[in-house]
Coordinates of C-alpha atoms and ligand atoms in Angstrom, one line a residue:
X125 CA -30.2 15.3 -13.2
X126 CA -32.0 11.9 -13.7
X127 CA -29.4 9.7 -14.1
X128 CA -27.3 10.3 -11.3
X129 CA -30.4 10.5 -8.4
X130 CA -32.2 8.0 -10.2
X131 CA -28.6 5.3 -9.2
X132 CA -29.4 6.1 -5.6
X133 CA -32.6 4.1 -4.6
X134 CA -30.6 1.0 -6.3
X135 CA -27.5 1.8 -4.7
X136 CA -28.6 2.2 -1.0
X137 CA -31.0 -1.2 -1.2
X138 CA -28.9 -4.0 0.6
X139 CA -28.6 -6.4 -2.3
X140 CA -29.7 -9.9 -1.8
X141 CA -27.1 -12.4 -0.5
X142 CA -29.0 -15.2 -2.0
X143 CA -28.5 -14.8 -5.6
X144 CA -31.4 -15.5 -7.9
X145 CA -31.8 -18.9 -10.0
X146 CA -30.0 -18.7 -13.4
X147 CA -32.1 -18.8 -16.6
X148 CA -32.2 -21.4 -18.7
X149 CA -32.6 -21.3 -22.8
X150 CA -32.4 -24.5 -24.9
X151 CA -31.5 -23.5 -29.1
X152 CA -30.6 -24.9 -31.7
X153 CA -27.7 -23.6 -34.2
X154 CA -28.3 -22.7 -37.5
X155 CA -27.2 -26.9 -38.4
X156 CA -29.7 -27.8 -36.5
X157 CA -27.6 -29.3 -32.7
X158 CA -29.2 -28.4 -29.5
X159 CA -27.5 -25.9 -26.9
X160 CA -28.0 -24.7 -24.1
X161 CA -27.6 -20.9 -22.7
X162 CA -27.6 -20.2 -19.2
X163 CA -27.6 -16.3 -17.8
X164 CA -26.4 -16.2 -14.1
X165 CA -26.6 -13.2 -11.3
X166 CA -23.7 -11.3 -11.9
X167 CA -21.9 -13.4 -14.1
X168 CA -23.4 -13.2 -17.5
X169 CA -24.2 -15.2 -20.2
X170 CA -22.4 -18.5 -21.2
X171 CA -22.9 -21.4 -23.4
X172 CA -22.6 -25.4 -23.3
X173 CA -19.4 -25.6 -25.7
X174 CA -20.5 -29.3 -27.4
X175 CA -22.2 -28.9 -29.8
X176 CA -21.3 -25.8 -31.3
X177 CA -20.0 -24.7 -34.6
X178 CA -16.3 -24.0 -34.8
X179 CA -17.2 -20.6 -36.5
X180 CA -19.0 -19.7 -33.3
X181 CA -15.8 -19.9 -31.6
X182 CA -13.2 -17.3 -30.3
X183 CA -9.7 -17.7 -30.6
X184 CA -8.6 -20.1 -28.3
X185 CA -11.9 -21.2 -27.2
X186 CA -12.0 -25.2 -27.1
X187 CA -15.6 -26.9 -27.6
X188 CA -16.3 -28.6 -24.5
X189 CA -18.1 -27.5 -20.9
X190 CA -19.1 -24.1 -21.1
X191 CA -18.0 -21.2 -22.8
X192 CA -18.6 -17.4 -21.7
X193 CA -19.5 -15.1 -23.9
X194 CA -16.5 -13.2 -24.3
X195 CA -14.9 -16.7 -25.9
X196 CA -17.0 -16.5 -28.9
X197 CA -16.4 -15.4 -32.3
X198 CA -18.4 -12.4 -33.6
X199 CA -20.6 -14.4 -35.3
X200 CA -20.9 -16.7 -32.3
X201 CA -22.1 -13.6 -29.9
X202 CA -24.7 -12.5 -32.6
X203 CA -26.5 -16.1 -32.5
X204 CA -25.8 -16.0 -28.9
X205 CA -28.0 -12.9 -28.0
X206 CA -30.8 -13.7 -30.6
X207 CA -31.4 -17.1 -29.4
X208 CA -31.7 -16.1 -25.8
X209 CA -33.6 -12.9 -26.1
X210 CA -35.6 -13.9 -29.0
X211 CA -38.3 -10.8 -28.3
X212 CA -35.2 -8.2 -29.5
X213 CA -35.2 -6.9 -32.4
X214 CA -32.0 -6.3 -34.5
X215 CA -32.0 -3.6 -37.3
X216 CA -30.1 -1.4 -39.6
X217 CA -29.4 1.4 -36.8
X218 CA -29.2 -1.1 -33.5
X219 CA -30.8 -3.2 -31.4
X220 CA -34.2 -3.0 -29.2
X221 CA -33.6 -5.2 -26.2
X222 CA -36.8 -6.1 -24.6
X223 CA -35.6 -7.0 -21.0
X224 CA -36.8 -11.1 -20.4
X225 CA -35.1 -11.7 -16.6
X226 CA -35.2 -8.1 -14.3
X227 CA -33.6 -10.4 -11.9
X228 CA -30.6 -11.4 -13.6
X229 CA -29.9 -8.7 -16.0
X230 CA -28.6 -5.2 -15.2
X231 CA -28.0 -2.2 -17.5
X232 CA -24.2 -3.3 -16.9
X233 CA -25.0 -6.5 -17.8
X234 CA -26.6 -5.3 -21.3
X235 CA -24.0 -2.8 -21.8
X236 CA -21.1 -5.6 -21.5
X237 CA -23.3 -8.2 -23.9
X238 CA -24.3 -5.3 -26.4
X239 CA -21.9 -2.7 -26.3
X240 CA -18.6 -5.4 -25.1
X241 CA -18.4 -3.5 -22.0
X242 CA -20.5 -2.7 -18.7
X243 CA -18.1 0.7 -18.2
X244 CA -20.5 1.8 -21.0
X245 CA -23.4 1.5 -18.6
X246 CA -23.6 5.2 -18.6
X247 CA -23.7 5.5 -22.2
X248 CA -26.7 3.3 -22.5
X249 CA -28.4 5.1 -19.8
X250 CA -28.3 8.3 -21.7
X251 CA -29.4 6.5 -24.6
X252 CA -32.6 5.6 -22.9
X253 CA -33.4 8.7 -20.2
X254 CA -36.7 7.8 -19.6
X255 CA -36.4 4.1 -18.1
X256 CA -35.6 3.6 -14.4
X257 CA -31.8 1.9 -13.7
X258 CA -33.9 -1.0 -11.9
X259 CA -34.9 -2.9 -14.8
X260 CA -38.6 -4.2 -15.3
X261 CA -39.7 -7.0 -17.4
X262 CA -40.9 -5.9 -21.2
X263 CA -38.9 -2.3 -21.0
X264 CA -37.1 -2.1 -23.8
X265 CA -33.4 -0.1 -24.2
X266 CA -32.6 1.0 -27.4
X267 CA -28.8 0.3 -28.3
X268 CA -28.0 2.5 -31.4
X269 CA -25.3 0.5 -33.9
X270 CA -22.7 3.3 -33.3
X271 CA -22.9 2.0 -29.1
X272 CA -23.1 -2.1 -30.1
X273 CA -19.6 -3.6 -29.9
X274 CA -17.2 -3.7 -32.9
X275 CA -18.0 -7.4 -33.1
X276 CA -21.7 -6.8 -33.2
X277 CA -21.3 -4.5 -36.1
X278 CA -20.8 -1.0 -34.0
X279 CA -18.2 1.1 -32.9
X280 CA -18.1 0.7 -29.2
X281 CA -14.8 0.6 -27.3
X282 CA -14.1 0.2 -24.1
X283 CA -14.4 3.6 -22.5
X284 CA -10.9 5.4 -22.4
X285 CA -11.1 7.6 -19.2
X286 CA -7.3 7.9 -19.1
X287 CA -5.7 11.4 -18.4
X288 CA -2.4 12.6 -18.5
X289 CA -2.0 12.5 -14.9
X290 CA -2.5 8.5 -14.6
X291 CA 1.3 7.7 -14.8
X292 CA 2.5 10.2 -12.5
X293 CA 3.2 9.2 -8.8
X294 CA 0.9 10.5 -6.0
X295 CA 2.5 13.5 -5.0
X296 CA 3.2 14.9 -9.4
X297 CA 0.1 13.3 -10.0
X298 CA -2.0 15.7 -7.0
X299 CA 0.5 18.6 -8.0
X300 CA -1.1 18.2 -11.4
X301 CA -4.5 18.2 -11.1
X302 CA -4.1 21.4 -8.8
X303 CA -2.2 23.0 -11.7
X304 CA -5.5 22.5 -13.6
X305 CA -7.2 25.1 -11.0
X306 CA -8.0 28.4 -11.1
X307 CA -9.4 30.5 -7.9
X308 CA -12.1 33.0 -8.0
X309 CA -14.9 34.5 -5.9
X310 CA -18.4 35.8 -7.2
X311 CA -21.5 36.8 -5.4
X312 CA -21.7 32.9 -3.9
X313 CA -18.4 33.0 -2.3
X314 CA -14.6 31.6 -3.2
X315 CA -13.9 29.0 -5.5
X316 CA -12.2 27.0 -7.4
X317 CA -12.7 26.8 -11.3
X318 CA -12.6 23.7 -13.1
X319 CA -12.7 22.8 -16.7
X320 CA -14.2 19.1 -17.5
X321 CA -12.0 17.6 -19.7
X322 CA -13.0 14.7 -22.5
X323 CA -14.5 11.9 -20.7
X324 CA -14.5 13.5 -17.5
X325 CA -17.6 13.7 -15.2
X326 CA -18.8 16.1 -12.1
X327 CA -18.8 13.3 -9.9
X328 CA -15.9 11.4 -10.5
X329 CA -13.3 13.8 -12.5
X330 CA -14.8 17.1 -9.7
X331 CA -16.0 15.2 -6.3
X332 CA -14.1 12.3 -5.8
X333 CA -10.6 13.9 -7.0
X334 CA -11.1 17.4 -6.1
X335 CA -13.0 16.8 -2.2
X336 CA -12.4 14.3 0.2
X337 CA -16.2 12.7 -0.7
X338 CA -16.7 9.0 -1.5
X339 CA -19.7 8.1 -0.3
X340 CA -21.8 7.5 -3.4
X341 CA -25.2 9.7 -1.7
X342 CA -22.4 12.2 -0.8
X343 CA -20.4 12.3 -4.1
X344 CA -23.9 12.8 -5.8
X345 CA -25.4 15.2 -3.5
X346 CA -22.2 17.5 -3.6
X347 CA -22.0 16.8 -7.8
X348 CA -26.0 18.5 -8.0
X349 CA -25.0 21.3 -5.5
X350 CA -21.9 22.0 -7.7
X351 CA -23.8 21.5 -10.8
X352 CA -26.6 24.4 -9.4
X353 CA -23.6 26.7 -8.8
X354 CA -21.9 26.0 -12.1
X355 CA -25.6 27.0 -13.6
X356 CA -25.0 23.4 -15.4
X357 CA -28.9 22.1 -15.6
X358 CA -28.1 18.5 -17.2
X359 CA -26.0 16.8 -15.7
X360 CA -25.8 14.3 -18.7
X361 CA -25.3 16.8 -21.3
X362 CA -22.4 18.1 -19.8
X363 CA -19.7 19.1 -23.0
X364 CA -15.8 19.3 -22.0
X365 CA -14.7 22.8 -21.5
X366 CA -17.7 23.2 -19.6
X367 CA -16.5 25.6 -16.5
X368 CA -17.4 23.8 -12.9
X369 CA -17.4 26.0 -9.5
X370 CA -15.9 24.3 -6.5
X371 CA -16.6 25.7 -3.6
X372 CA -13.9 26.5 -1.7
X373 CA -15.0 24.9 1.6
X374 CA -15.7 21.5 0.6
X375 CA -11.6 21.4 -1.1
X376 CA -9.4 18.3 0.2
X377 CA -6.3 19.9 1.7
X378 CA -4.4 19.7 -1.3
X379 CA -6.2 21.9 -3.7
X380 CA -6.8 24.7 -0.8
X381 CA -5.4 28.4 -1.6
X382 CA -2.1 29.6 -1.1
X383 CA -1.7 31.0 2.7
X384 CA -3.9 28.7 3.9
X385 CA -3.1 26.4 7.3
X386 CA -4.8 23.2 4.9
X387 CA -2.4 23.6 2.3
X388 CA 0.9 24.4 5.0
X389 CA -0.1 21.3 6.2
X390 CA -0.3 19.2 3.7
X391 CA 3.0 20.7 1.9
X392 CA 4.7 19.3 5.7
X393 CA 3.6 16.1 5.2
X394 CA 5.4 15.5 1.3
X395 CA 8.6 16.9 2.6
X396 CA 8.0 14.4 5.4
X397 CA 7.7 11.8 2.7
X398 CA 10.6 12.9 0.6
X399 CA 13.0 13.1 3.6
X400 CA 12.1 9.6 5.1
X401 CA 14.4 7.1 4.6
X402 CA 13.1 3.8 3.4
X403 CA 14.2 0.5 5.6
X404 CA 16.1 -2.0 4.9
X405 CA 15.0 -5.8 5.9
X406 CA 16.2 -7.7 2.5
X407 CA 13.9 -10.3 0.8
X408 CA 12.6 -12.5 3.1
X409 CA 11.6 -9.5 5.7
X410 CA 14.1 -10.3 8.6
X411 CA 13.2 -8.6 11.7
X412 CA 9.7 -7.0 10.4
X413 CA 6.9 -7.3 12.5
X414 CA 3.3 -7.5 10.7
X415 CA -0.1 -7.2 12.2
X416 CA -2.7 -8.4 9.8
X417 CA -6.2 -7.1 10.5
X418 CA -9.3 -7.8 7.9
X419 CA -12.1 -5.7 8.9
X420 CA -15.4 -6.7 9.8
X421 CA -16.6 -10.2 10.7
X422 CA -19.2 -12.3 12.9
X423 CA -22.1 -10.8 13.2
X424 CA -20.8 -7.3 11.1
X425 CA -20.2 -8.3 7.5
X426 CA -19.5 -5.2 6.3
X427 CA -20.5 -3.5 3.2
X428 CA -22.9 -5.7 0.5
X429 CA -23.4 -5.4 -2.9
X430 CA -23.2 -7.3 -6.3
X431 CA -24.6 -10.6 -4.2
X432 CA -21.6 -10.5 -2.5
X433 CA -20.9 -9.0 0.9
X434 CA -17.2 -7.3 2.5
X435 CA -16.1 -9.4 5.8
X436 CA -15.5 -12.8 4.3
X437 CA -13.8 -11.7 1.0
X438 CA -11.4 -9.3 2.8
X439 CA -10.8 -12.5 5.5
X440 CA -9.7 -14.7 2.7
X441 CA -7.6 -11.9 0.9
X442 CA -5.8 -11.4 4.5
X443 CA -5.4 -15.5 5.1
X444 CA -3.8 -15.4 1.7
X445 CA -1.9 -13.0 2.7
X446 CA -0.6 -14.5 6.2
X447 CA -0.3 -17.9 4.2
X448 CA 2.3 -15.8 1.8
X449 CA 4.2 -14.3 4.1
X450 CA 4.6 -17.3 6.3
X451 CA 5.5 -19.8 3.6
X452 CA 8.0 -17.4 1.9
X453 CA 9.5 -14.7 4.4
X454 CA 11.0 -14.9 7.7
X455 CA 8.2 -12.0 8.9
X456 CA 6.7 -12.2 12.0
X457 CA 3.5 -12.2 11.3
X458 CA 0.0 -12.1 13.7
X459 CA -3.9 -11.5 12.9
X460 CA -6.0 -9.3 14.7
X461 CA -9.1 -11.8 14.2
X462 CA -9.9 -15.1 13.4
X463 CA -13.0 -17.0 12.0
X464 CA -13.6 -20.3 14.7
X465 CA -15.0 -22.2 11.3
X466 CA -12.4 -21.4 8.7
X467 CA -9.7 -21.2 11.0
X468 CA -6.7 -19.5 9.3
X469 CA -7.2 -21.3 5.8
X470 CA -8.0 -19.6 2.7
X471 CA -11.4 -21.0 0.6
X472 CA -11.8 -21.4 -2.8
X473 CA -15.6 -20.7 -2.7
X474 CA -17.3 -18.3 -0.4
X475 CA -21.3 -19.2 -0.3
X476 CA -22.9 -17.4 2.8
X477 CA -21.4 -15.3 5.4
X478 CA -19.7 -16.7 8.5
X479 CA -21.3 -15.2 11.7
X480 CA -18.9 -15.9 14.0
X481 CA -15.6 -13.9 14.3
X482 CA -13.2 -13.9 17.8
X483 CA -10.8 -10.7 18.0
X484 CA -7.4 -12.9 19.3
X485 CA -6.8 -10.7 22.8
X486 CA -6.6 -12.6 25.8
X487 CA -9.4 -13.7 26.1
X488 CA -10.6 -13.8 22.6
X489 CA -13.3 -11.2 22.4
X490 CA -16.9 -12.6 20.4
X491 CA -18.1 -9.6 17.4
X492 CA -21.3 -11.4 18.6
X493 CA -23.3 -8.1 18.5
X494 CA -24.0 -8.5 22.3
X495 CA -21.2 -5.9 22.8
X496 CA -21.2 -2.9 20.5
X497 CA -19.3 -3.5 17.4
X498 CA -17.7 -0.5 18.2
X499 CA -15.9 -2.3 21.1
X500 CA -14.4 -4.6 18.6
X501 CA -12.7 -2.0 16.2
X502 CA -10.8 -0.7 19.0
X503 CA -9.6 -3.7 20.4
X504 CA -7.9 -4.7 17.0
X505 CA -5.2 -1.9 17.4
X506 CA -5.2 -2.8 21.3
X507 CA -4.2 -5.7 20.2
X508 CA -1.7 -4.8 17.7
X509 CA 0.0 -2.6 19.7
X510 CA 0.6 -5.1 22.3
X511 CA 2.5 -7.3 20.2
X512 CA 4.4 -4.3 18.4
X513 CA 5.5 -3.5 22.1
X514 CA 6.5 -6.9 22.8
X515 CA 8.6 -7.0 19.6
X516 CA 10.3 -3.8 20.9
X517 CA 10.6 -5.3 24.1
X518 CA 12.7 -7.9 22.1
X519 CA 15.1 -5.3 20.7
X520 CA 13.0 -5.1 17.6
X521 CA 13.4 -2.5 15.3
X522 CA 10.4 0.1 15.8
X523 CA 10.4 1.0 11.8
X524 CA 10.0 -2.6 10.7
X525 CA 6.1 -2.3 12.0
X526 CA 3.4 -3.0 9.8
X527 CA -0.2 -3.0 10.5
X528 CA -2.7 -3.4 7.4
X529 CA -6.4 -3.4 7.2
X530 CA -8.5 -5.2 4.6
X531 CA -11.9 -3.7 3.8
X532 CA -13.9 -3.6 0.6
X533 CA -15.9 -0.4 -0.3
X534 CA -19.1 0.3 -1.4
X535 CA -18.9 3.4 -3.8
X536 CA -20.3 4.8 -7.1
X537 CA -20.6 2.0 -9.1
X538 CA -18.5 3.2 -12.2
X539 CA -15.4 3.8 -9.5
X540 CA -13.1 0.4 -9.2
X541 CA -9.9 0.0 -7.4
X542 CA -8.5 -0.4 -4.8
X543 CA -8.1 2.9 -2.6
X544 CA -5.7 3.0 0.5
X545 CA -6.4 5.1 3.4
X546 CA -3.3 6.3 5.4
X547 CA -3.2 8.1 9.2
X548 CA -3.5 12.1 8.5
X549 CA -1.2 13.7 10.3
X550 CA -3.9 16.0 11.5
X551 CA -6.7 14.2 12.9
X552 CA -4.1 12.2 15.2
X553 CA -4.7 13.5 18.6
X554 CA -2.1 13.7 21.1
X555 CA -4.0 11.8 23.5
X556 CA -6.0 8.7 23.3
X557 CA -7.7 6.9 25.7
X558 CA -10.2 4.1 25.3
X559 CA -12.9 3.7 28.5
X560 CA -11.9 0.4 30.2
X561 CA -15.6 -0.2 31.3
X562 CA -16.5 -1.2 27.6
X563 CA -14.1 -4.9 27.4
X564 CA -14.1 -6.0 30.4
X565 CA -11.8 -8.9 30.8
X566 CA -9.5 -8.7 28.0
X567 CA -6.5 -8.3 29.1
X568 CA -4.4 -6.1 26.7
X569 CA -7.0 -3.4 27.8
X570 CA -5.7 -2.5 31.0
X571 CA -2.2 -2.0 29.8
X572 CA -2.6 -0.6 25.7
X573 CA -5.8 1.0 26.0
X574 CA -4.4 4.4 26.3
X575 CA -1.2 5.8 23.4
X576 CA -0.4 9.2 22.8
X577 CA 1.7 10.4 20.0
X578 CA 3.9 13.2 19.2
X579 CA 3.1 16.4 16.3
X580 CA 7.0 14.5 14.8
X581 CA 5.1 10.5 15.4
X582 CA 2.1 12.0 13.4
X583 CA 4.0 13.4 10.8
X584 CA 6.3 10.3 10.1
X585 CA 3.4 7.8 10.8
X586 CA 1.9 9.7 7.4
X587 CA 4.8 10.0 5.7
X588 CA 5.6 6.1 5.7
X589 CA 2.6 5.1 5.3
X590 CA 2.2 7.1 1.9
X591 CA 5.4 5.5 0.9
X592 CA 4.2 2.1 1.4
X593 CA 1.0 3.2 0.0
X594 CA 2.6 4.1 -3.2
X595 CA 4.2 0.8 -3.0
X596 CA 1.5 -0.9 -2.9
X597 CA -0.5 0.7 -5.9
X598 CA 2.6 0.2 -7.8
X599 CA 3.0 -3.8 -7.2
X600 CA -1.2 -3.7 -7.8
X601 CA -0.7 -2.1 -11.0
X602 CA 1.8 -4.4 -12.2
X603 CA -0.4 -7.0 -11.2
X604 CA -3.0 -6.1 -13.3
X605 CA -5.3 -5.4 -10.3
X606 CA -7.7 -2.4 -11.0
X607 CA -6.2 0.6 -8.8
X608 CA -8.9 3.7 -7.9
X609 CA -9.0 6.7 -10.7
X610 CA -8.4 9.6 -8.7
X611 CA -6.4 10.1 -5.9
X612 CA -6.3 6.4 -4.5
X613 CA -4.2 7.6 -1.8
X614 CA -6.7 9.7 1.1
X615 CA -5.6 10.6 4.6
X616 CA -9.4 11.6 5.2
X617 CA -12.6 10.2 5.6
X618 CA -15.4 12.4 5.6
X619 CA -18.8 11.2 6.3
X620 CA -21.7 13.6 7.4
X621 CA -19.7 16.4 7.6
X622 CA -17.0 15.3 10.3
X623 CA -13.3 14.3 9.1
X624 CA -12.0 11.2 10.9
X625 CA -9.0 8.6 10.1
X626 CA -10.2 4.8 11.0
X627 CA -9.5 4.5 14.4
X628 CA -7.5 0.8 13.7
X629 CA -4.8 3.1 11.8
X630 CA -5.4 6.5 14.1
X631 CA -4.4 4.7 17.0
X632 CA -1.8 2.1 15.7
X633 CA 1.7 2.3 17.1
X634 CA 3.0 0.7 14.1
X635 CA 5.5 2.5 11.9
X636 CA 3.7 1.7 9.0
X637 CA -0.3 1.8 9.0
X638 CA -2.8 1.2 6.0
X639 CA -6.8 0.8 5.7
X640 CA -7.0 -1.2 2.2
X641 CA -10.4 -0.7 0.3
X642 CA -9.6 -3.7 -1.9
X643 CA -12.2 -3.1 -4.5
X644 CA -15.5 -1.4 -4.9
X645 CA -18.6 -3.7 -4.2
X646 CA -21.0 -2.1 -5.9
X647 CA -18.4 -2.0 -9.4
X648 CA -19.9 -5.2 -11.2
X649 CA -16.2 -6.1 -12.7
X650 CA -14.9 -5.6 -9.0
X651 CA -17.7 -7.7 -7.4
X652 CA -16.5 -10.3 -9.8
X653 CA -13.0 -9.9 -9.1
X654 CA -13.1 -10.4 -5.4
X655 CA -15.6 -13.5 -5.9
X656 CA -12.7 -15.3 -7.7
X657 CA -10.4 -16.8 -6.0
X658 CA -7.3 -16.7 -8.7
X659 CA -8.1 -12.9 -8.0
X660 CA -7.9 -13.2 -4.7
X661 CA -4.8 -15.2 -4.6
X662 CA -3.1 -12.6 -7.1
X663 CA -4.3 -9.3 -5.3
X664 CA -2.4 -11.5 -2.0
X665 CA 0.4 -11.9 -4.2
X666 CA 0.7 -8.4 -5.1
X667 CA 0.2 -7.4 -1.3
X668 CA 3.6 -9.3 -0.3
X669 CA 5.3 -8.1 -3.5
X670 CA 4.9 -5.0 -2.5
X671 CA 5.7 -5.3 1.2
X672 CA 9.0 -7.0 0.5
X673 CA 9.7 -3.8 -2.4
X674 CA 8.8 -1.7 0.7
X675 CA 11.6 -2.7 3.1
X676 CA 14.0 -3.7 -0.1
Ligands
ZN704 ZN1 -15.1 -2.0 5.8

């Protein structure tokens, strides 16, 4: 079970914010001009363009500034790598990389130079079982030829973990992968059988599709305990066919047995979603009211990984998201918070992490960490359902409300995606009401502090908000933008044993209510994602695409 515990002690360590200095390596090519190669935190290894040859160039590559990696020719990338780890050693059956800078490389970042992608991470890890995932200066990772890239003289590919089920829309796609159950009991209990398929693994293809875990100690603690009952002793050496045990308790809703309330439930909720009409507000979103929330902020900046850190990347997704919607829709459209530095304007480069944040209620409540932050989660759907009641007040249409949350997550690192969390019908309670005592002067407190919804508000609040869900995923896709392998869509959280919904979506009187985990921090291709702002800009994009394709 190595490889998967051994992830943890990396995983769970807050990651710098201050990324280390790049390393520097002056060569010459093979006609004797100088270059220079320069490996950064997180963003790999590129190369001054000037001077090189045009046989060391990729398609499309032009020689001048600098070039990545990925824009050279084959032959380009082999001089590449020996020139700036001159200690490996390159022979008939692969490479022995002799790590140079345990700062600035990762196994990802050998896997994507050596094998032309990091996904293969957990390849190269099984290659080399006995070396820690936190590399140290002088280990050295054997990379056998069949794992280098095709242009380094291998076989490697990216990995293909695609199933049938990827096309298929939430509700075919989760009917599917309960098809590929069985249900048992033997001397342990009830469960569920399983058989791993090509490609699959316990914790991603078993835990995170088949249970409500996401939590990377979680997902890896539940894969061993499954593992243990499945009698599977090696977790890496796991063959497809092999038979997996599920418990029956630890089973999202979904994949419960016939009979039980779980599964009643959860069949309510898709004929909810098939009988809901969708609503009509035309192209530029007349009459729709949108609350725009982006989690975290001052002195809470969410989760960190990858050198970069959740409040100010999900802020700049959401101003890119207001700026869309105001420049191109007639929307009414409000934030939840606001940054006194940045103001409302989107940034091209994030360095450190702003550490002031106001929630916008009267008056504007400091996340200054003097009140709990606690206090400040709660007042964002105060506040949003104040101004969804004065838009009803004003003879708006309760079905064109829209609240979003941004968030980022911080997961196993070989998930990516963006995973959206809707209200479950079932851990709405019928009452709410939030103890006065804890914000003081705001205002919005005294009167939308307390809601209360009905078992038919539950069950529609779910059922829209999977449709706009599926909306979403849809316009992300066609974006291009990496969407969450299995079962992107949750109703659940589950973290030490209790089941909650955030409480900025259980609480929201808005027709339509998302949490959006825009990416996976800890994923080194999503950490680079969200640190680009043309990404940024085009997951925003897709966000409005999608809400207009929403209400037509
Ligand atoms: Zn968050």
């Amino acid at each position: 079970m190595g490889g998967l515990s051994l992830l943890l002690p990396a995983l769970l360590a807050a990651p710098p914010v201050q990324a280390p200095a790049p390393a520097q390596v002056h060569a010459r090519t093979p006609d004797g001009r100088a270059v220079v190669l320069r490996l950064q935190f997180k963003k790999g290894l590129s190369l001054e363009a000037r001077h090189l040859p045009k046989a060391f160039l990729g398609p499309g590559a032009r020689p001048q500034g600098w070039l990545s990696f990925d824009q050279l020719s084959p032959a380009g990338k082999r001089w590449a790598l020996a020139a700036f780890f001159p200690k490996d050693r390159w022979h008939r059956d692969g490479v022995r990389h002799v790590v140079a800078y345990p700062e600035l490389e990762s196994v990802w970042t050998i896997a994507a130079l050596f094998t032309g992608h990091g996904q293969n991470y957990d390849r190269l890890m099984a290659e080399n079982p006995d070396l820690p995932e936190k590399l140290r200066a002088g280990d050295v990772w054997q990379i056998p030829r069949p794992l280098l890239s095709v242009d380094l003289g291998g076989q490697s590919r990216e990995p293909d973990r695609s199933q049938p089920e990827d096309g298929l829309d939430d509700e075919a796609r989760v009917a599917a992968y309960r098809a590929l159950l069985t249900y048992g009991e033997d001397a342990q209990g009830k469960y569920a059988a399983y058989h791993l398929r090509k490609g699959e693994a316990l914790y991603s293809s078993v835990v995170m599709r088949y249970t409500d875990r996401v939590d990377p100690k979680a997902v890896n603690d539940l894969a061993e305990e499954i593992a243990r009952r499945s009698g599977i002793e090696d977790l890496h050496g796991i063959q497809p066919g092999q038979l997996v045990k599920i418990p029956i308790a630890v089973l999202a809703d979904p994949f419960q047995p016939e009979g039980t309330a779980a599964l009643a439930e959860e069949r309510e909720v898709r004929a909810e979603v098939r009988r809901t009409a969708r609503v009509e507000a035309g192209p530029k979103l007349q009459g729709v009211r949108i609350v725009l929330d982006a989690g975290h902020g001052g002195v809470d900046i969410g989760a960190q990984a990858n050198g970069i850190w959740e409040s100010d990347f999900v802020y700049d997704i959401t101003m890119r998201v207001r700026r869309l919607l105001e420049e191109e829709t007639d929307a009414q459209v409000s934030s939840t918070i606001r940054y006194p530095g940045i103001g409302f304007r989107t940034r091209e480069i994030i360095r450190t992490p702003s550490r002031a944040a106001d929630i916008l209620t009267d008056p504007p409540f400091a996340n200054d960490g003097e009140r709990p932050n606690a206090v400040s989660v709660h007042l964002r759907w105060v506040l949003a359902n104040e101004l969804f009641t004065n838009f009803l007040r004003h003879k708006g249409d309760p079905k064109k409300t829209l609240f979003i949350s941004f968030h980022a997550d911080s997961l196993h690192p070989s998930s990516r995606g963006t995973m959206v969390y809707v209200p479950g019908a079932a851990l709405v309670p019928s009452h709410f009401a939030l103890a006065s005592n804890r914000a003081g002067r705001v205002a919005e407190m005294r009167r939308f502090s307390r809601v209360s919804f009905t078992p038919q508000q539950k069950l529609r609040g779910e059922a829209r908000s999977r449709q706009f869900s599926e909306v979403l995923l849809g316009a992300l896709q066609r974006a291009n933008i990496p969407v969450h392998r299995n079962r992107p869509i949750r109703n659940v959280v589950i973290r030490n044993g209790a089941k909650w919904v955030p409480a900025v979506i259980r609480y929201s009187l808005g027709a339509t209510k998302v949490l959006v985990e825009v990416a996976n921090l800890t994923n080194e291709d999503d950490a680079a994602n969200l640190r680009d702002p043309a990404f940024r800009e085009r997951y925003a994009a897709a966000v409005v695409s999608a809400i207009r394709a929403y209400y037509r």
